[in-house]
Amino acid sequence: VNADCRAPLPIEQLVDYAAGELSEADETTLEEHLFACEPCARALERVMRLGAGIGRCVREGRIATPATDDLVRHLSAAGARIREYRLAPGDTVPCTAAPDDTFVAVRLAVPIPEVTSLSMDVDFHDLATGAREAQHTEDVPIDRTSGEVVMLFPGELIRTYPRSRWTMHMTPAEGSAALGPYVLDHLPWNIDS
Ligand SMILES: [Zn+2]
């Protein structure tokens, strides 16, 4: 058994394997690697412990996947490459996804301790075509340990986005004023601007 791995199995493959969604041939190849490779076997164990939540994150290209600080740490420990952006209300942050980023984590600070749930409004503005799209989500959970709303996006999804601006506001269920804007200024990887 190898103590080091020169070609770690991508977390996407481990997730598909854990969910029983690999073809038989791919499964055999992967198992051959796992039996001979201690780091990858350990990564698989961690992926198994994360359970269904992570599989959903990897496979579904949803606009906002509520996550937790804990999930982000576990994914990172399991070998996922995570690009993280932290925003406080009023911040504008440039963002992108590199070719090998497994996830992009967006962390929006909620500087009001008593808030337990929020609704979120996202205004998507395609800066190339001028197209706009608004999205409203109810009951966005807050990670109380970090005081943030944590969203996890598959890198694969983020890499499909054009040059665009994402303007987000969050309104506490408790009735305080909306927080924001939180602005992500998205630039596709490798585009000269
Ligand atoms: Zn390996």
Tab-separated table of C-alpha atoms and ligand atoms in Angstrom:
chain	number	residue	atom	x	y	z
A	1	VAL	CA	0.000	0.000	0.000
A	2	ASN	CA	1.321	3.405	-0.982
A	3	ALA	CA	1.676	6.047	1.697
A	4	ASP	CA	1.646	8.841	-0.889
A	5	CYS	CA	-0.457	9.279	-3.966
A	6	ARG	CA	0.890	10.806	-7.151
A	7	ALA	CA	-2.485	10.865	-8.882
A	8	PRO	CA	-5.163	11.392	-6.210
A	9	LEU	CA	-8.629	10.359	-7.319
A	10	PRO	CA	-10.786	13.427	-8.001
A	11	ILE	CA	-13.408	13.981	-5.334
A	12	GLU	CA	-16.137	13.909	-8.007
A	13	GLN	CA	-15.189	10.296	-8.768
A	14	LEU	CA	-15.181	9.357	-5.100
A	15	VAL	CA	-18.621	10.904	-4.688
A	16	ASP	CA	-20.002	9.033	-7.694
A	17	TYR	CA	-18.423	5.853	-6.402
A	18	ALA	CA	-19.895	6.310	-2.925
A	19	ALA	CA	-23.299	6.862	-4.530
A	20	GLY	CA	-22.901	3.717	-6.659
A	21	GLU	CA	-23.105	5.721	-9.848
A	22	LEU	CA	-19.948	4.696	-11.642
A	23	SER	CA	-20.016	2.244	-14.529
A	24	GLU	CA	-18.744	-1.225	-13.684
A	25	ALA	CA	-15.532	-0.647	-15.618
A	26	ASP	CA	-14.848	2.686	-13.878
A	27	GLU	CA	-15.684	1.118	-10.546
A	28	THR	CA	-13.127	-1.654	-11.108
A	29	THR	CA	-10.411	0.835	-12.091
A	30	LEU	CA	-11.177	2.985	-9.081
A	31	GLU	CA	-11.188	0.028	-6.685
A	32	GLU	CA	-7.814	-1.143	-7.978
A	33	HIS	CA	-6.454	2.289	-7.138
A	34	LEU	CA	-8.184	2.395	-3.736
A	35	PHE	CA	-6.905	-1.005	-2.627
A	36	ALA	CA	-3.344	0.082	-3.312
A	37	CYS	CA	-3.585	3.641	-2.093
A	38	GLU	CA	-3.962	4.627	1.519
A	39	PRO	CA	-4.508	8.413	1.063
A	40	CYS	CA	-7.276	7.851	-1.479
A	41	ALA	CA	-8.913	5.165	0.662
A	42	ARG	CA	-8.918	7.659	3.535
A	43	ALA	CA	-10.361	10.356	1.270
A	44	LEU	CA	-13.144	7.950	0.298
A	45	GLU	CA	-13.906	7.298	3.973
A	46	ARG	CA	-14.257	11.019	4.537
A	47	VAL	CA	-16.506	11.379	1.491
A	48	MET	CA	-18.679	8.494	2.767
A	49	ARG	CA	-18.999	10.229	6.135
A	50	LEU	CA	-20.177	13.439	4.471
A	51	GLY	CA	-23.094	11.526	3.053
A	52	ALA	CA	-25.728	12.665	0.645
A	53	GLY	CA	-25.240	16.410	1.106
A	54	ILE	CA	-21.984	16.483	-0.730
A	55	GLY	CA	-23.224	14.327	-3.573
A	56	ARG	CA	-25.977	16.830	-4.108
A	57	CYS	CA	-23.481	19.705	-4.106
A	58	VAL	CA	-21.265	18.023	-6.650
A	59	ARG	CA	-23.980	16.922	-9.017
A	60	GLU	CA	-26.623	19.613	-8.907
A	61	GLY	CA	-25.867	22.892	-10.528
A	62	ARG	CA	-28.100	24.895	-8.281
A	63	ILE	CA	-27.743	28.627	-7.885
A	64	ALA	CA	-27.440	28.501	-4.128
A	65	THR	CA	-26.578	25.389	-2.187
A	66	PRO	CA	-26.806	26.193	1.506
A	67	ALA	CA	-23.760	24.697	3.140
A	68	THR	CA	-21.959	25.072	6.434
A	69	ASP	CA	-18.500	26.063	7.470
A	70	ASP	CA	-18.101	22.480	8.698
A	71	LEU	CA	-18.974	21.005	5.293
A	72	VAL	CA	-16.474	23.300	3.582
A	73	ARG	CA	-13.736	22.148	5.998
A	74	HIS	CA	-14.589	18.482	5.530
A	75	LEU	CA	-14.643	18.759	1.758
A	76	SER	CA	-11.304	20.476	1.865
A	77	ALA	CA	-9.917	17.713	4.107
A	78	ALA	CA	-11.317	15.129	1.689
A	79	GLY	CA	-9.232	16.637	-1.095
A	80	ALA	CA	-11.632	19.063	-2.748
A	81	ARG	CA	-10.099	22.266	-4.065
A	82	ILE	CA	-12.219	25.075	-2.739
A	83	ARG	CA	-11.914	28.691	-3.752
A	84	GLU	CA	-13.457	30.868	-1.059
A	85	TYR	CA	-14.897	34.343	-1.149
A	86	ARG	CA	-15.977	36.185	1.990
A	87	LEU	CA	-18.243	39.188	1.796
A	88	ALA	CA	-19.601	41.564	4.397
A	89	PRO	CA	-22.646	43.698	3.565
A	90	GLY	CA	-21.545	46.442	1.163
A	91	ASP	CA	-18.582	44.481	-0.233
A	92	THR	CA	-17.872	44.035	-3.934
A	93	VAL	CA	-15.491	41.162	-4.591
A	94	PRO	CA	-14.047	39.985	-7.903
A	95	CYS	CA	-14.511	36.239	-8.367
A	96	THR	CA	-13.701	33.437	-10.760
A	97	ALA	CA	-13.242	29.649	-10.879
A	98	ALA	CA	-9.954	28.088	-11.935
A	99	PRO	CA	-9.960	24.972	-14.140
A	100	ASP	CA	-9.175	22.700	-11.174
A	101	ASP	CA	-11.438	24.269	-8.527
A	102	THR	CA	-13.861	21.605	-7.311
A	103	PHE	CA	-16.021	24.163	-5.545
A	104	VAL	CA	-16.401	27.859	-5.090
A	105	ALA	CA	-17.580	28.745	-1.590
A	106	VAL	CA	-19.257	32.100	-1.112
A	107	ARG	CA	-19.543	33.232	2.485
A	108	LEU	CA	-21.850	36.105	3.272
A	109	ALA	CA	-21.419	37.568	6.739
A	110	VAL	CA	-24.596	38.100	8.762
A	111	PRO	CA	-23.558	40.626	11.388
A	112	ILE	CA	-26.762	40.278	13.432
A	113	PRO	CA	-26.454	37.519	16.049
A	114	GLU	CA	-30.168	36.975	16.684
A	115	VAL	CA	-31.104	36.255	13.056
A	116	THR	CA	-31.971	32.593	12.502
A	117	SER	CA	-33.271	32.589	8.940
A	118	LEU	CA	-33.183	34.877	5.933
A	119	SER	CA	-34.637	35.276	2.523
A	120	MET	CA	-32.237	36.041	-0.290
A	121	ASP	CA	-32.633	38.081	-3.447
A	122	VAL	CA	-30.102	37.640	-6.199
A	123	ASP	CA	-29.916	39.915	-9.194
A	124	PHE	CA	-27.851	38.364	-11.960
A	125	HIS	CA	-26.580	40.747	-14.606
A	126	ASP	CA	-24.880	39.332	-17.701
A	127	LEU	CA	-22.427	42.108	-18.549
A	128	ALA	CA	-21.867	40.845	-22.088
A	129	THR	CA	-25.499	40.723	-23.232
A	130	GLY	CA	-27.092	43.002	-20.635
A	131	ALA	CA	-29.558	40.264	-19.696
A	132	ARG	CA	-30.832	40.297	-16.109
A	133	GLU	CA	-32.436	37.674	-14.007
A	134	ALA	CA	-33.798	37.889	-10.483
A	135	GLN	CA	-34.051	35.035	-8.054
A	136	HIS	CA	-35.720	34.912	-4.663
A	137	THR	CA	-35.070	32.186	-2.113
A	138	GLU	CA	-36.887	31.762	1.209
A	139	ASP	CA	-35.522	30.186	4.373
A	140	VAL	CA	-31.825	30.430	3.669
A	141	PRO	CA	-30.119	28.861	6.680
A	142	ILE	CA	-27.388	30.642	8.603
A	143	ASP	CA	-24.364	28.855	9.934
A	144	ARG	CA	-24.428	30.192	13.482
A	145	THR	CA	-20.944	28.922	14.302
A	146	SER	CA	-19.420	31.151	11.620
A	147	GLY	CA	-22.172	33.788	11.506
A	148	GLU	CA	-22.452	33.386	7.758
A	149	VAL	CA	-24.633	32.159	4.981
A	150	VAL	CA	-22.368	29.676	3.221
A	151	MET	CA	-23.084	28.778	-0.393
A	152	LEU	CA	-21.229	26.107	-2.237
A	153	PHE	CA	-21.151	25.988	-6.012
A	154	PRO	CA	-19.594	23.288	-8.168
A	155	GLY	CA	-16.588	24.769	-9.992
A	156	GLU	CA	-17.971	23.201	-13.135
A	157	LEU	CA	-21.069	25.383	-12.832
A	158	ILE	CA	-19.167	28.593	-12.097
A	159	ARG	CA	-16.936	27.977	-15.114
A	160	THR	CA	-20.009	28.236	-17.370
A	161	TYR	CA	-20.851	31.776	-16.217
A	162	PRO	CA	-20.134	34.742	-18.461
A	163	ARG	CA	-18.660	38.036	-17.331
A	164	SER	CA	-21.394	38.994	-14.894
A	165	ARG	CA	-22.338	40.753	-11.707
A	166	TRP	CA	-24.251	39.078	-8.895
A	167	THR	CA	-25.910	41.465	-6.486
A	168	MET	CA	-27.312	39.839	-3.366
A	169	HIS	CA	-29.471	41.131	-0.526
A	170	MET	CA	-30.624	39.158	2.476
A	171	THR	CA	-33.668	39.981	4.555
A	172	PRO	CA	-33.887	38.559	8.085
A	173	ALA	CA	-37.091	36.657	8.879
A	174	GLU	CA	-37.173	38.579	12.156
A	175	GLY	CA	-38.053	41.732	10.266
A	176	SER	CA	-34.887	43.841	10.421
A	177	ALA	CA	-33.776	45.800	7.362
A	178	ALA	CA	-32.259	44.005	4.372
A	179	LEU	CA	-28.516	43.333	4.522
A	180	GLY	CA	-26.352	44.107	1.563
A	181	PRO	CA	-25.593	44.537	-1.153
A	182	TYR	CA	-23.100	41.707	-1.385
A	183	VAL	CA	-21.676	41.925	-4.899
A	184	LEU	CA	-19.706	39.308	-6.804
A	185	ASP	CA	-18.024	40.608	-9.899
A	186	HIS	CA	-17.504	37.490	-11.943
A	187	LEU	CA	-14.781	37.192	-14.535
A	188	PRO	CA	-14.328	33.881	-16.373
A	189	TRP	CA	-10.894	32.344	-15.862
A	190	ASN	CA	-8.287	33.338	-18.448
A	191	ILE	CA	-10.179	36.193	-19.978
A	192	ASP	CA	-8.179	39.284	-20.709
A	193	SER	CA	-10.158	42.277	-19.661
B	1	ZN	ZN	-4.400	7.500	-4.708
